[in-house]
mmCIF file of C-alpha atoms in Angstrom:
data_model
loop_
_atom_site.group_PDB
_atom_site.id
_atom_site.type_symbol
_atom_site.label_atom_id
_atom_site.label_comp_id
_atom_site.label_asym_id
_atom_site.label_seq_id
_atom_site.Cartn_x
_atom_site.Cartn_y
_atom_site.Cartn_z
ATOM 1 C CA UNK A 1 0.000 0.000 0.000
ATOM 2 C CA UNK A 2 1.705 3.369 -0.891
ATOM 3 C CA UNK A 3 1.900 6.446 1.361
ATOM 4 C CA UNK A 4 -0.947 8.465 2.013
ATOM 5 C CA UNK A 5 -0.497 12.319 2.925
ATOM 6 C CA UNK A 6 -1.842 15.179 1.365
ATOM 7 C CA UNK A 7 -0.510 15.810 -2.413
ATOM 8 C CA UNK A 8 2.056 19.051 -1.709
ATOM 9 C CA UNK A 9 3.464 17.219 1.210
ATOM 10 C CA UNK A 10 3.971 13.964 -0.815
ATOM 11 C CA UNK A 11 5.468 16.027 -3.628
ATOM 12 C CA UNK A 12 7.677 17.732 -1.123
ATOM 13 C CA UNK A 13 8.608 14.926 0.936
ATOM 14 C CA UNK A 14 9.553 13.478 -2.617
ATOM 15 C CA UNK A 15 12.124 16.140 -3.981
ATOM 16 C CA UNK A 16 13.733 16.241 0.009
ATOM 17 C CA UNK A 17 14.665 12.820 -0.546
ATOM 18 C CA UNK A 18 15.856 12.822 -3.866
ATOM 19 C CA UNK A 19 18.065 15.336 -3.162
ATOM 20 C CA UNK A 20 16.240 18.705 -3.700
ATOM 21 C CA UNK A 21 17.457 21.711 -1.022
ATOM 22 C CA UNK A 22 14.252 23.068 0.651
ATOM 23 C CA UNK A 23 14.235 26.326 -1.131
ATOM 24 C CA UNK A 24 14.564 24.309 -4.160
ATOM 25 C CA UNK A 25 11.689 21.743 -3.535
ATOM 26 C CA UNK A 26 9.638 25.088 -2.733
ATOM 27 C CA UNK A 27 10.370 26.764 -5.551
ATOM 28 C CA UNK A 28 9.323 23.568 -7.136
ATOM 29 C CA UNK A 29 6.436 22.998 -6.138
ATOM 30 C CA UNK A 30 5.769 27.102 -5.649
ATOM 31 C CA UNK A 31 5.559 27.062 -2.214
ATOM 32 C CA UNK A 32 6.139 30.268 0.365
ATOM 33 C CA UNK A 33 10.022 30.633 1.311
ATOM 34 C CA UNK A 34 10.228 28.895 4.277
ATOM 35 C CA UNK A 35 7.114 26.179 4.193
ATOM 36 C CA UNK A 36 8.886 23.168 4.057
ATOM 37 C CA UNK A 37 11.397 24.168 7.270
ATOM 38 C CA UNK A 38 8.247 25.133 9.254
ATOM 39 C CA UNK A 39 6.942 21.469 8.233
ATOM 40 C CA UNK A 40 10.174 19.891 9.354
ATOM 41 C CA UNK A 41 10.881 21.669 12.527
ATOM 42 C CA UNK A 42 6.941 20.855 13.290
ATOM 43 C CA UNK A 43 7.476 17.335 14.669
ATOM 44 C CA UNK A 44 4.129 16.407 14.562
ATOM 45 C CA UNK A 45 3.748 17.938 11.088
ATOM 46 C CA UNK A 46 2.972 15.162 7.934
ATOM 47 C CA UNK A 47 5.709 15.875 6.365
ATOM 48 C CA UNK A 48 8.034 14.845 9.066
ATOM 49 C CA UNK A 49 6.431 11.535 8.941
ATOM 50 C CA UNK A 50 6.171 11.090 5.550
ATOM 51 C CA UNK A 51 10.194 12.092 5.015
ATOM 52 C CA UNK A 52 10.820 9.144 8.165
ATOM 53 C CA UNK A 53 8.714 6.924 5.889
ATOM 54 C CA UNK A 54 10.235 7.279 2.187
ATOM 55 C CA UNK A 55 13.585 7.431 3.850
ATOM 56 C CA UNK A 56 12.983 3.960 5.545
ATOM 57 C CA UNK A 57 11.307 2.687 2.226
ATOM 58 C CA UNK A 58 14.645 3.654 0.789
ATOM 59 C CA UNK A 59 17.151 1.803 2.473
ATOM 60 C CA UNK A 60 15.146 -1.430 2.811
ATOM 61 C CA UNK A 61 14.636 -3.942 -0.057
ATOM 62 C CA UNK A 62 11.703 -3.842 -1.747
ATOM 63 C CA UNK A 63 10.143 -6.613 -3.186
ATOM 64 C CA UNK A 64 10.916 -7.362 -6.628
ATOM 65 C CA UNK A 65 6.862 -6.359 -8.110
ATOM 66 C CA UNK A 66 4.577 -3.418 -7.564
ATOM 67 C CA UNK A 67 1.518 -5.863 -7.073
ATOM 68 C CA UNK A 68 -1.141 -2.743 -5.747
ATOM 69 C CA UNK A 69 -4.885 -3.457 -4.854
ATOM 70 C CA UNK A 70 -5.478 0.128 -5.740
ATOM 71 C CA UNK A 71 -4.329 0.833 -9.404
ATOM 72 C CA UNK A 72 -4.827 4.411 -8.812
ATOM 73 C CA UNK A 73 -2.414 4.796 -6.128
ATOM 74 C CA UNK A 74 1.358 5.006 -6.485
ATOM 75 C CA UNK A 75 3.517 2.499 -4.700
ATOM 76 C CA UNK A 76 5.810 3.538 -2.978
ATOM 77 C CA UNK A 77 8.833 2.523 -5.373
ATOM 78 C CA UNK A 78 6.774 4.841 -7.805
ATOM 79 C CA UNK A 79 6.827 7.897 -5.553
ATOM 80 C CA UNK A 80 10.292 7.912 -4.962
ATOM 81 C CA UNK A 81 11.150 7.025 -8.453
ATOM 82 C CA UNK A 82 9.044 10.542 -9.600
ATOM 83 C CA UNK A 83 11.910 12.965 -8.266
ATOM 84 C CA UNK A 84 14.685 10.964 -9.527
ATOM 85 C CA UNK A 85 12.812 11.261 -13.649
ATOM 86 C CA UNK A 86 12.453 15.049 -12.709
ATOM 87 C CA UNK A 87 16.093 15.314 -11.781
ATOM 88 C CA UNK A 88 16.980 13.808 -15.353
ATOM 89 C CA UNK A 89 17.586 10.210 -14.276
ATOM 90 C CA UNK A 90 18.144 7.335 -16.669
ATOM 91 C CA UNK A 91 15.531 4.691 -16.197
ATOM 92 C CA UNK A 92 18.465 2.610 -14.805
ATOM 93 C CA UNK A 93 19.496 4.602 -12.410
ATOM 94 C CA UNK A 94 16.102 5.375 -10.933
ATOM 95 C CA UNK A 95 15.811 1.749 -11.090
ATOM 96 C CA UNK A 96 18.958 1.093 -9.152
ATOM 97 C CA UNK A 97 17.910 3.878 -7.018
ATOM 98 C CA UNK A 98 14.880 2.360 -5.744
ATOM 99 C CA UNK A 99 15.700 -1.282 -5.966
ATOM 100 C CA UNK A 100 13.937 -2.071 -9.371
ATOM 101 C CA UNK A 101 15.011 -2.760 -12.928
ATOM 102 C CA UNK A 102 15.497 -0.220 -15.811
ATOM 103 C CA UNK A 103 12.492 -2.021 -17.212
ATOM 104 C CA UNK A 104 9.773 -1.882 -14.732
ATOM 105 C CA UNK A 105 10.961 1.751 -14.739
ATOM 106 C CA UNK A 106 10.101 2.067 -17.794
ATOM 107 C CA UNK A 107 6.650 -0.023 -17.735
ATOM 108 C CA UNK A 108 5.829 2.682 -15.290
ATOM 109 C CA UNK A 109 6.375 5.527 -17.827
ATOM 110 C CA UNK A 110 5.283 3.747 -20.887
ATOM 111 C CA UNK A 111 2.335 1.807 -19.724
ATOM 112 C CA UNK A 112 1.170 2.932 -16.153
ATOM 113 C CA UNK A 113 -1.476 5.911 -16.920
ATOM 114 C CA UNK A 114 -1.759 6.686 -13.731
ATOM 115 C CA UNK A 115 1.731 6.968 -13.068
ATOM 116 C CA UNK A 116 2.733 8.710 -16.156
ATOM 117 C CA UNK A 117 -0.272 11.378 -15.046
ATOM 118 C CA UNK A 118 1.740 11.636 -11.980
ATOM 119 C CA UNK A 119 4.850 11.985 -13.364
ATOM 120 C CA UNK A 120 3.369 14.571 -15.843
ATOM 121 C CA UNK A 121 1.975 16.893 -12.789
ATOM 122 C CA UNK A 122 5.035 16.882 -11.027
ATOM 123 C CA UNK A 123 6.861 17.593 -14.199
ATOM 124 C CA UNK A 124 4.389 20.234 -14.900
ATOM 125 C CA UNK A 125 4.733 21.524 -11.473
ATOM 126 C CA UNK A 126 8.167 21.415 -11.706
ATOM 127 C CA UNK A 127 8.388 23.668 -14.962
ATOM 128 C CA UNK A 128 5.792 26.101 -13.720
ATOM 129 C CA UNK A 129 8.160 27.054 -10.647
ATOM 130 C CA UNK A 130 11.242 27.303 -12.893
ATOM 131 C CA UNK A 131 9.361 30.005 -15.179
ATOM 132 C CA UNK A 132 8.165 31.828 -12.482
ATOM 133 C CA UNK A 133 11.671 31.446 -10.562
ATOM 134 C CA UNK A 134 12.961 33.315 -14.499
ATOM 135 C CA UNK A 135 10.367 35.816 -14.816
ATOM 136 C CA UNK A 136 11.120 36.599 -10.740
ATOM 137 C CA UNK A 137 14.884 36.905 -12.018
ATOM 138 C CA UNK A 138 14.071 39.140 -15.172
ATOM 139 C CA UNK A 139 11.861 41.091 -13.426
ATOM 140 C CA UNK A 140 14.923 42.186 -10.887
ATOM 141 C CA UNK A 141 16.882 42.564 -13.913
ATOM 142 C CA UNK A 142 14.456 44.940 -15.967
ATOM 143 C CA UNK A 143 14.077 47.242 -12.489
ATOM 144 C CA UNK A 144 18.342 47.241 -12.132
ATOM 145 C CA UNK A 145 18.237 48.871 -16.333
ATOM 146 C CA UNK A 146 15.283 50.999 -15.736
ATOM 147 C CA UNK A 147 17.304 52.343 -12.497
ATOM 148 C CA UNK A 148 20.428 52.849 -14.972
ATOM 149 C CA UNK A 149 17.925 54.610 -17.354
ATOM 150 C CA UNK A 150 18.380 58.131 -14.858
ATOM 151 C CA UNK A 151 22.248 57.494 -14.458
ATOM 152 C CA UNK A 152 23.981 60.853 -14.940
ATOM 153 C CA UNK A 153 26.385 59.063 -17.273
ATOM 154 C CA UNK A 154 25.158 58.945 -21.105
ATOM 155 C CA UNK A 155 26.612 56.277 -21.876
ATOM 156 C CA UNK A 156 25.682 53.960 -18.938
ATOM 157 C CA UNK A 157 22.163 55.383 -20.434
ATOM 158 C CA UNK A 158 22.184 54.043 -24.102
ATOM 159 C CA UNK A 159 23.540 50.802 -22.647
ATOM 160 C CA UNK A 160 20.893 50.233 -20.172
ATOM 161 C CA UNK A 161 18.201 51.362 -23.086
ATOM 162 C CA UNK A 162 19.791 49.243 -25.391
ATOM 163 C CA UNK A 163 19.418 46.192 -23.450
ATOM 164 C CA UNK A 164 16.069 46.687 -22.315
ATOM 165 C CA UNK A 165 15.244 47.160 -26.419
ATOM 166 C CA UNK A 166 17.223 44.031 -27.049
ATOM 167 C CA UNK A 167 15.413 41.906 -24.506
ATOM 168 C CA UNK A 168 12.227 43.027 -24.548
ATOM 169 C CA UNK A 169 11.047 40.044 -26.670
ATOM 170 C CA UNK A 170 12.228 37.320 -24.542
ATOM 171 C CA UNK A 171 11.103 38.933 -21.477
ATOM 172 C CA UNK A 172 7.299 38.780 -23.237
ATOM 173 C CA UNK A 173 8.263 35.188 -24.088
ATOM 174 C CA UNK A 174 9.228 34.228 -20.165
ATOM 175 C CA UNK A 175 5.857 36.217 -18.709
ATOM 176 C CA UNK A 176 3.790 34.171 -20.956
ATOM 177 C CA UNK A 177 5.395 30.993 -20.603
ATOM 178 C CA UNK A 178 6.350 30.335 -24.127
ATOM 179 C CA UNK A 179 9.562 29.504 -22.549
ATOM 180 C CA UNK A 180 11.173 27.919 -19.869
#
């Protein structure tokens, strides 16, 4: 039977253990600076429990097949394998990982819908925070130029206009998420 905890704290709990910083697995996910500390310094919060949970899961053996009464609920080989895709993992070594094969890896990705839905939210999730984590970024970067636009030096001017001219299309391009 897989882990049951609200969907943000799995996710969370998730990217922790495969490696994510907090302010990382935040961003991720788009939670407030901070969230997921509050959760683990909270010892009776679900995340600390969850974390204890996947982190025992992942240094015991599991058994060799995800045999699940409930095909709509990940096992949890599945939910640890999800971070370790994100991160850019070869099937193989999210299989060696988690203590499966590169194939039932791939099963998962190829022929589990409801994990590859899964896999596709996180993913999604995962993208969203990175654009937003960009357009955060340019944002800063357009208000730094527009400062230099009332520098008493000219030419500090032109350059700061010319660079706001010259990036002005990607910047539309990050804000409406045509790319990442």
């Amino acid at each position: 039977m897989g882990i049951k905890a609200d969907t943000e704290v799995t996710r969370a709990a998730a990217l922790v253990l495969g490696n994510f910083s907090y302010a990382d697995a935040e961003a991720t996910l788009g939670l407030e600076e901070g969230t997921i500390m509050a959760w683990a310094l909270d010892n009776r919060s679900p995340f600390n429990s969850l974390l204890g949970q996947m982190k025992f899961l992942a240094n015991r053996p599991l058994p060799s097949e995800d045999i699940d009464d409930d095909p709509e609920e990940l096992s949890d080989a599945q939910l640890l394998a999800i971070p370790l895709i994100i991160q850019g993992k070869t099937d193989a070594e999210v299989g060696e990982a988690i203590g499966r094969t590169r194939e039932t890896v791939n099963r998962w990705r190829n022929h589990d819908d409801y994990f590859a839905i899964a896999l596709d939210d996180a993913r999604d999730s995962f993208i969203e925070s990175q654009r937003v984590a960009v357009s955060a970024s340019a944002q800063k970067a357009v208000s730094a130029l527009e400062e230099l636009l009332d520098c008493e030096d000219e030419k500090v001017r032109l350059q700061a206009a010319s660079l706001l001219l010259k990036t002005a299309p990607a910047l539309k391009n990050i804000e409406s998420g045509t790319i990442v």
